[in-house]
Short mmCIF file of C-alpha atoms in Angstrom, two decimals:
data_model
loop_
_atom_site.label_atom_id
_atom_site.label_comp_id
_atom_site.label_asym_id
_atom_site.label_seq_id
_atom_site.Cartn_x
_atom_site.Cartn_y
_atom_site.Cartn_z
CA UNK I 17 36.65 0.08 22.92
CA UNK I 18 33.13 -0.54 24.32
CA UNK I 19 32.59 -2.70 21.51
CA UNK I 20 35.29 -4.76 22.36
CA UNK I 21 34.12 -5.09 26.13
CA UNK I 22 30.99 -6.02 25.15
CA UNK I 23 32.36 -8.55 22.55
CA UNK I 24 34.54 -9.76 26.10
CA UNK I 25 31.20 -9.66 28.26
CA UNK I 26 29.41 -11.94 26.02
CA UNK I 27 31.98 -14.27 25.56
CA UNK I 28 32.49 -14.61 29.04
CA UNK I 29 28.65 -15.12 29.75
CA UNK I 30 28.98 -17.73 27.11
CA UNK I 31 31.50 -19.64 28.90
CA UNK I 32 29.52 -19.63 32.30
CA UNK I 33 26.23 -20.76 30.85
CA UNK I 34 28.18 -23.19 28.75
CA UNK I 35 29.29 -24.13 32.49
CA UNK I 36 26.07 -23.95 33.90
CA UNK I 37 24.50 -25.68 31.35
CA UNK I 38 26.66 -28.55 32.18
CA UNK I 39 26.25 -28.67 35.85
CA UNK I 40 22.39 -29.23 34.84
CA UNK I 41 23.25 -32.18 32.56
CA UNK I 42 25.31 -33.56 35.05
CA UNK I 43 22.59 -32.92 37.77
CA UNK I 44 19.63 -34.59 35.94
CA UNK I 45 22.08 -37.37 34.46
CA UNK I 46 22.90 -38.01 38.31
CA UNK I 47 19.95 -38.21 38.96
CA UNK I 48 18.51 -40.39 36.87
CA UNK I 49 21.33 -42.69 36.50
CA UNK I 50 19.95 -45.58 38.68
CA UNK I 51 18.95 -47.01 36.34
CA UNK I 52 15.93 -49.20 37.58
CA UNK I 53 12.79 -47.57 39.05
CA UNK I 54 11.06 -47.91 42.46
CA UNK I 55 7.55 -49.09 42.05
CA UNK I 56 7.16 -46.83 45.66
CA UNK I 57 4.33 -44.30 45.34
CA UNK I 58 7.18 -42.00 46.56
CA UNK I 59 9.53 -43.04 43.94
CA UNK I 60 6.86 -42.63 41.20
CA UNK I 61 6.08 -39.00 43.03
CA UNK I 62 9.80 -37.73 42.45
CA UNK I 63 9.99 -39.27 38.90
CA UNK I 64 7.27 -37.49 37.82
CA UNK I 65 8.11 -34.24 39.38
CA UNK I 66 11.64 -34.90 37.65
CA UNK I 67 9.56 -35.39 34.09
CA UNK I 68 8.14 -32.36 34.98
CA UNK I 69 11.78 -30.21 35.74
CA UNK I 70 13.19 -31.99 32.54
CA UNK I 71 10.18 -30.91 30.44
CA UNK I 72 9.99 -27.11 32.02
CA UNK I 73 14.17 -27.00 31.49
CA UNK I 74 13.62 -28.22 27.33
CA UNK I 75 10.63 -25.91 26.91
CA UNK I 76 12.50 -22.72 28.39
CA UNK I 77 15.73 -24.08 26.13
CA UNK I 78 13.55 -24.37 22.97
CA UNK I 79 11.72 -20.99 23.83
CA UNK I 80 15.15 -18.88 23.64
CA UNK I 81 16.17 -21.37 20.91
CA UNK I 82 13.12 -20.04 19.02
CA UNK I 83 13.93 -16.75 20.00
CA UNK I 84 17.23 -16.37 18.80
CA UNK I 85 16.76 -17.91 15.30
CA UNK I 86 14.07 -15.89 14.57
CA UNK I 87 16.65 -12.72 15.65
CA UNK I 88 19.18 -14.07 13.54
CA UNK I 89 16.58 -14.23 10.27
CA UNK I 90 16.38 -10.11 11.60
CA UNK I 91 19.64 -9.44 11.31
CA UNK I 92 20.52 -11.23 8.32
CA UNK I 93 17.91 -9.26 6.65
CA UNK I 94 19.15 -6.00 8.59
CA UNK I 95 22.92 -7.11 6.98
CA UNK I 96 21.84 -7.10 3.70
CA UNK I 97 19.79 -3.81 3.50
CA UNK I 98 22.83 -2.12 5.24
CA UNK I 99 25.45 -3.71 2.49
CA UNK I 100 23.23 -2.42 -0.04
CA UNK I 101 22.96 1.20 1.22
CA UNK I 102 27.21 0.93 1.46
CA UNK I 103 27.17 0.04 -1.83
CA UNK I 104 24.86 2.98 -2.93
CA UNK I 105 26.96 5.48 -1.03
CA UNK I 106 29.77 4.33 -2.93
CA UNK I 107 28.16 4.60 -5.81
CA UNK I 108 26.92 8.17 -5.59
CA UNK I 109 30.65 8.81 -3.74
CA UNK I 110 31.90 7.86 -7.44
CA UNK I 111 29.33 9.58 -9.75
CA UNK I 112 30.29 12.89 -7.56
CA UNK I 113 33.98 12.79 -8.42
CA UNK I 114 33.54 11.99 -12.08
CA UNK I 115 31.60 15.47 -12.64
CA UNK I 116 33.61 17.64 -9.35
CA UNK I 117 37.10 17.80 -11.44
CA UNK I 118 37.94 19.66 -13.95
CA UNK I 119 38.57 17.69 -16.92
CA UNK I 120 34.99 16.94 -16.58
CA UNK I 121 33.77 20.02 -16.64
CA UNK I 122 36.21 21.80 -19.20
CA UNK I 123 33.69 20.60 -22.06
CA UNK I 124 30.46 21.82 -20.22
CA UNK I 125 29.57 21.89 -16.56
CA UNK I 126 26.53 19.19 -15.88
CA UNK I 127 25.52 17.70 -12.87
CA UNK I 128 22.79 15.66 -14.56
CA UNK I 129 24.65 12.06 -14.32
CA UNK I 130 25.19 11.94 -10.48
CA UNK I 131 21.87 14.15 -9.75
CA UNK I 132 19.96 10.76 -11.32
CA UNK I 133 22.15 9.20 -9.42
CA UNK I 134 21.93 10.20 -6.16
CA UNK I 135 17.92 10.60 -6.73
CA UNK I 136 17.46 7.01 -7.40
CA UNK I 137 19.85 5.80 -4.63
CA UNK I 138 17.82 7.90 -2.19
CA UNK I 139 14.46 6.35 -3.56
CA UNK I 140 16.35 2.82 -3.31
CA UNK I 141 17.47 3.23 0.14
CA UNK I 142 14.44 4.88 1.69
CA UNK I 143 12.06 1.16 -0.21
CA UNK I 144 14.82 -1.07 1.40
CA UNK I 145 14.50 0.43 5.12
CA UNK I 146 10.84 0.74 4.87
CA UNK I 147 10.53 -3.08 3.78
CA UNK I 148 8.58 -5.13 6.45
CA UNK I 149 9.44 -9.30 5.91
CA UNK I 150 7.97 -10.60 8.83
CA UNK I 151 5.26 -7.86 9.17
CA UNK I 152 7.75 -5.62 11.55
CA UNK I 153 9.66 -2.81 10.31
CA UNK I 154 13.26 -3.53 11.00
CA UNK I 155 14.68 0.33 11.08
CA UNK I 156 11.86 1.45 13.07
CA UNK I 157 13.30 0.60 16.68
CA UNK I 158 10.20 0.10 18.97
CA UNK I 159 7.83 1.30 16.64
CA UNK I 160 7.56 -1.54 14.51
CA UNK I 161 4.45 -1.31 12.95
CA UNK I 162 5.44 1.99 11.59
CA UNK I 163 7.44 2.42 8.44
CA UNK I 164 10.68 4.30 9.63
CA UNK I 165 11.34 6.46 6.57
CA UNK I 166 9.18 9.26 5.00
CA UNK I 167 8.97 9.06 1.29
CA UNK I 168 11.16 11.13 -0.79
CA UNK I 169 8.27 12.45 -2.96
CA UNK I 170 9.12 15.19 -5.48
CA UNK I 171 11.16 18.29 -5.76
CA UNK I 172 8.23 19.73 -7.11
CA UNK I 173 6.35 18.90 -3.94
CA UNK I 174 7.24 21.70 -1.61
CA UNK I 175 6.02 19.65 1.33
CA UNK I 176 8.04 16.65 0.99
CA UNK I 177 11.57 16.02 1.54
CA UNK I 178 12.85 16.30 -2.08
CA UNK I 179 10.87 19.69 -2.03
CA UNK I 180 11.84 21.07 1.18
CA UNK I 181 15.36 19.89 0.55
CA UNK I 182 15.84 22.10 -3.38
CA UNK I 183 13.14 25.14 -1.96
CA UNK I 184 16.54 25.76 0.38
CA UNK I 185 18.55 26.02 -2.89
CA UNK I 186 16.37 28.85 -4.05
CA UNK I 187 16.48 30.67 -0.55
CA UNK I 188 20.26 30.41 -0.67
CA UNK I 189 21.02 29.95 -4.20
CA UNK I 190 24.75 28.65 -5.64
CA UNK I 191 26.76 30.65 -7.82
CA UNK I 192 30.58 30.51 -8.19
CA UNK I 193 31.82 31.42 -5.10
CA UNK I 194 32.44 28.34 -2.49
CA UNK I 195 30.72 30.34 0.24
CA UNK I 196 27.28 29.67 -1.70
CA UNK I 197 28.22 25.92 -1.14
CA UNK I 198 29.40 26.11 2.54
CA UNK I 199 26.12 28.02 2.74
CA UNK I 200 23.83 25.35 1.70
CA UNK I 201 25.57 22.23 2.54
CA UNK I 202 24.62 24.00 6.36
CA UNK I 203 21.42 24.59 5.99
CA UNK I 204 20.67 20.98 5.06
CA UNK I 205 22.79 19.43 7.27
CA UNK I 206 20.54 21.68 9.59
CA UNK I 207 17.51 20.17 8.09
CA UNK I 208 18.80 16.77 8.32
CA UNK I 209 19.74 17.16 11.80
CA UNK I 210 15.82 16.97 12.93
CA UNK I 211 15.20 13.44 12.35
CA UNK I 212 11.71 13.92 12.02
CA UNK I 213 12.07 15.36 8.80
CA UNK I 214 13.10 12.28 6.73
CA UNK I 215 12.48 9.55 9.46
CA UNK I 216 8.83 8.50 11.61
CA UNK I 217 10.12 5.90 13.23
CA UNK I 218 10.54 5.29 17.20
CA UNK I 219 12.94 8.12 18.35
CA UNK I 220 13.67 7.80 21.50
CA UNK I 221 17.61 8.73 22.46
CA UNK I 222 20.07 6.00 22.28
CA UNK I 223 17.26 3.45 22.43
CA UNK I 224 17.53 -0.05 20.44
CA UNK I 225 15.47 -2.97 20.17
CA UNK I 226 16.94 -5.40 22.67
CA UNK I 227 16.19 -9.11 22.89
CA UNK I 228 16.23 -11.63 25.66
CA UNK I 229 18.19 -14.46 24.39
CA UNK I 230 18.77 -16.74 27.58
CA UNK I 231 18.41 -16.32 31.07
CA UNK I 232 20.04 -13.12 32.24
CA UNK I 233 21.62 -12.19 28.48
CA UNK I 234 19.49 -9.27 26.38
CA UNK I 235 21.34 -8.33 23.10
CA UNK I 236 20.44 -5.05 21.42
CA UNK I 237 20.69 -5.38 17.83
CA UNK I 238 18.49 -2.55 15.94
CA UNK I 239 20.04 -0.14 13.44
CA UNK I 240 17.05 2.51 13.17
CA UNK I 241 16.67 4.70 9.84
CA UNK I 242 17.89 7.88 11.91
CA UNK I 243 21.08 6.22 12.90
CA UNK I 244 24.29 8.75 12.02
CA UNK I 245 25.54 6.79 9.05
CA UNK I 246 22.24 6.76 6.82
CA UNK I 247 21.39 10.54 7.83
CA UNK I 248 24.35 11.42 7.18
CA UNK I 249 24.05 9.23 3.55
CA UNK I 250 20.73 10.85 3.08
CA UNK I 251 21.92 14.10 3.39
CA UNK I 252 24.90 14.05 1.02
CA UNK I 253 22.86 12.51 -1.84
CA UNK I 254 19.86 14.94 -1.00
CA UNK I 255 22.53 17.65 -1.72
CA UNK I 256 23.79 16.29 -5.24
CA UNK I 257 19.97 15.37 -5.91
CA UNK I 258 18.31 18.85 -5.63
CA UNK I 259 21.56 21.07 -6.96
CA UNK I 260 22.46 22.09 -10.30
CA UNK I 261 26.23 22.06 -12.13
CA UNK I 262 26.27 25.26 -14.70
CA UNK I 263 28.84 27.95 -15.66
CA UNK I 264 27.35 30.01 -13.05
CA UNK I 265 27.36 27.92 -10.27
CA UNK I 266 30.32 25.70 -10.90
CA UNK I 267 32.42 27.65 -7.50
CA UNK I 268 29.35 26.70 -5.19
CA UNK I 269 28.21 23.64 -6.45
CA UNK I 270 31.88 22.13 -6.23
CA UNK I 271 32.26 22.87 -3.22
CA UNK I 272 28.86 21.57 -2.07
CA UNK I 273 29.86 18.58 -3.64
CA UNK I 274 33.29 17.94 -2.05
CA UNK I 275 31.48 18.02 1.24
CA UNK I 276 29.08 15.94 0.63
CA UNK I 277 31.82 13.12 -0.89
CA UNK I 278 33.81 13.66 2.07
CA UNK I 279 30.46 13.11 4.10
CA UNK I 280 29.84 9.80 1.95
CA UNK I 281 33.49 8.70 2.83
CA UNK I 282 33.22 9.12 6.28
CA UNK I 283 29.75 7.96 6.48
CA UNK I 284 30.56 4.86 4.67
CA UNK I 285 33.55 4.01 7.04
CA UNK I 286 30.43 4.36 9.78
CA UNK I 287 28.26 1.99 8.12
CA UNK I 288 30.89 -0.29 8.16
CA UNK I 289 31.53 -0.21 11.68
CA UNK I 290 27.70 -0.50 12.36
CA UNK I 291 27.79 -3.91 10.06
CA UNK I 292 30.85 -5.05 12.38
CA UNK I 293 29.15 -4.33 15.68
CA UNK I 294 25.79 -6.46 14.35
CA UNK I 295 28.44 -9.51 12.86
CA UNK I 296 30.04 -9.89 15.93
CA UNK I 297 26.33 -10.42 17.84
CA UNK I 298 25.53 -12.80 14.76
CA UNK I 299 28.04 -14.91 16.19
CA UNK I 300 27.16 -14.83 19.73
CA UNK I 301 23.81 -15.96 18.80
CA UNK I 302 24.94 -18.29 16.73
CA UNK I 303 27.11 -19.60 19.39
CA UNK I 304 24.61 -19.51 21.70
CA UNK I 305 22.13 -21.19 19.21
CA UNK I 306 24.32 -24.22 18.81
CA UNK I 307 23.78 -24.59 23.23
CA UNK I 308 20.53 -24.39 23.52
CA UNK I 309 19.99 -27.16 20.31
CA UNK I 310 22.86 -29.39 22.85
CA UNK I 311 21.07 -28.88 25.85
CA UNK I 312 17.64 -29.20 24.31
CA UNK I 313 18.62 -32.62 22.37
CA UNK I 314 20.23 -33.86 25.88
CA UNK I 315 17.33 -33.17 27.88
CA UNK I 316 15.27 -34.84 25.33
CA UNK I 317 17.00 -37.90 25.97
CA UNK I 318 16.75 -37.95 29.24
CA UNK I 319 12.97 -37.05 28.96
CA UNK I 320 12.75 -40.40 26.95
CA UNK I 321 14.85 -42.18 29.56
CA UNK I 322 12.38 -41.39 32.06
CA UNK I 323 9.50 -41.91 30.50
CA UNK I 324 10.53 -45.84 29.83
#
């Protein structure tokens, strides 16, 4: 629903400065419509002041027209990372269910397959979000010069996420009982529920990078590394990454591994929704784009008008 208002809201302010820009037109054409020009020093006093207004009104027009293309290039960018992480999540969503069913595992339990898996798709997704086109980090909010995610590393690395992540699966090891999965499936959602242990970016509540776009519209349009859908990603694959399938820990690590698919699913459905929100501000910019390159081209013409 506030999606939806908000979708309303800027539609609406669309309409009125698609109003108000042509008042302006109107205005200036009005007044410049005479045609033939008074050689009076008074007359050549308001024609310049009106070269002036036209020039100020195409610069501040070409500014937010500037602006906005350059946020577009950001959130085409930000679309494609996101599509890609979706499409890992499924991925890994998959690779779980064709080693958590039985047929699978009647000829030999082995998580090997979907632990590669998952361990590369983490790897993947932590390069895309810490990639920096333009020289800013676009999953680090307001800390932009600061690469949002911390590196994997290695399970063998007890002070990195991989090892942090598998030294829980020796403190509460899995056997065949589906407590031992319930057991630590919590205790990394725990860990993944401090941001700062996967993610260095700006995190500050609720904030996103917001632009100014035109005069009295800002647009927020970040998706940070921390946001719900990608920790909640992260976590599910760090789960199938740093967990082993064997006859004695089939009970726990299926059930571990049914969360964390029905994590992916609902994770994924998330993601989606994020992707939706940043479309529908694709268009308004778009939208407004197309305006300001009207109004900009119109005032250039009557900047040329005046001038001869």
């Amino acid at each position: 629903m506030t999606s939806q208002v908000a979708t309303v809201t800027r539609a609406e302010f669309l309409r009125g400065r698609i109003s108000d820009i042509q008042a302006q037109l109107t205005e200036l054409q009005t007044q410049v419509a005479t045609g033939k020009k008074d050689d009076a020093p008074s007359s050549h006093g308001a024609e310049t002041r009106m070269l002036l207004s036209l020039r100020m009104a195409r610069d501040t027009s070409d500014t937010y027209l500037k602006t906005v293309d350059q946020t577009l290039g950001r959130m085409t960018l930000t679309q494609q990372v996101l599509s890609r992480v979706y499409d890992l999540a499924n991925k890994v969503k998959q690779g779980i269910a064709t080693v958590n069913n039985p047929e699978a595992q009647a000829a030999g339990p082995s998580s090997i397959p979907v632990k590669t898996l998952a361990l590369n798709a983490i790897r993947e997704i932590v390069d895309l979000l810490n990639e920096s086109p333009d020289g800013r980090y676009l999953f680090s909010g307001y800390a932009a010069t600061t690469p949002p995610m911390i590196q994997p590393g290695d399970a063998s690395v007890l002070t990195s996420p991989l090892g942090q992540v598998a030294n829980l699966g020796v403190t509460l090891p899995l056997d065949n009982t589906t407590a031992s999965g319930d057991t630590l499936y919590d205790a990394i959602g725990t860990f993944f529920s401090t941001s700062g242990n996967y993610y260095q970016g700006d995190a500050t509540p609720n904030a996103r990078v917001t632009v100014r776009v035109d005069n009295g519209l800002d647009i927020p349009y970040g998706v940070r590394g921390d946001d719900p859908s990608i920790q909640t990603i992260l976590q599910a694959m760090y789960a199938v990454a740093t967990t082993d399938l064997s006859t004695t820990t089939e009970g726990g690590w299926n059930r571990l591994a049914t969360r964390a698919s029905l994590d992916l699913d609902g994770a994924i459905k998330q993601l989606a929704q994020v992707q939706g929100d940043l479309g529908q501000k694709q268009i308004t910019l778009q939208s407004l784009a197309d305006r300001h390159k009207t109004f900009s081209a119109a005032l250039t013409g009557q900047i040329r008008s005046e001038e001869h």
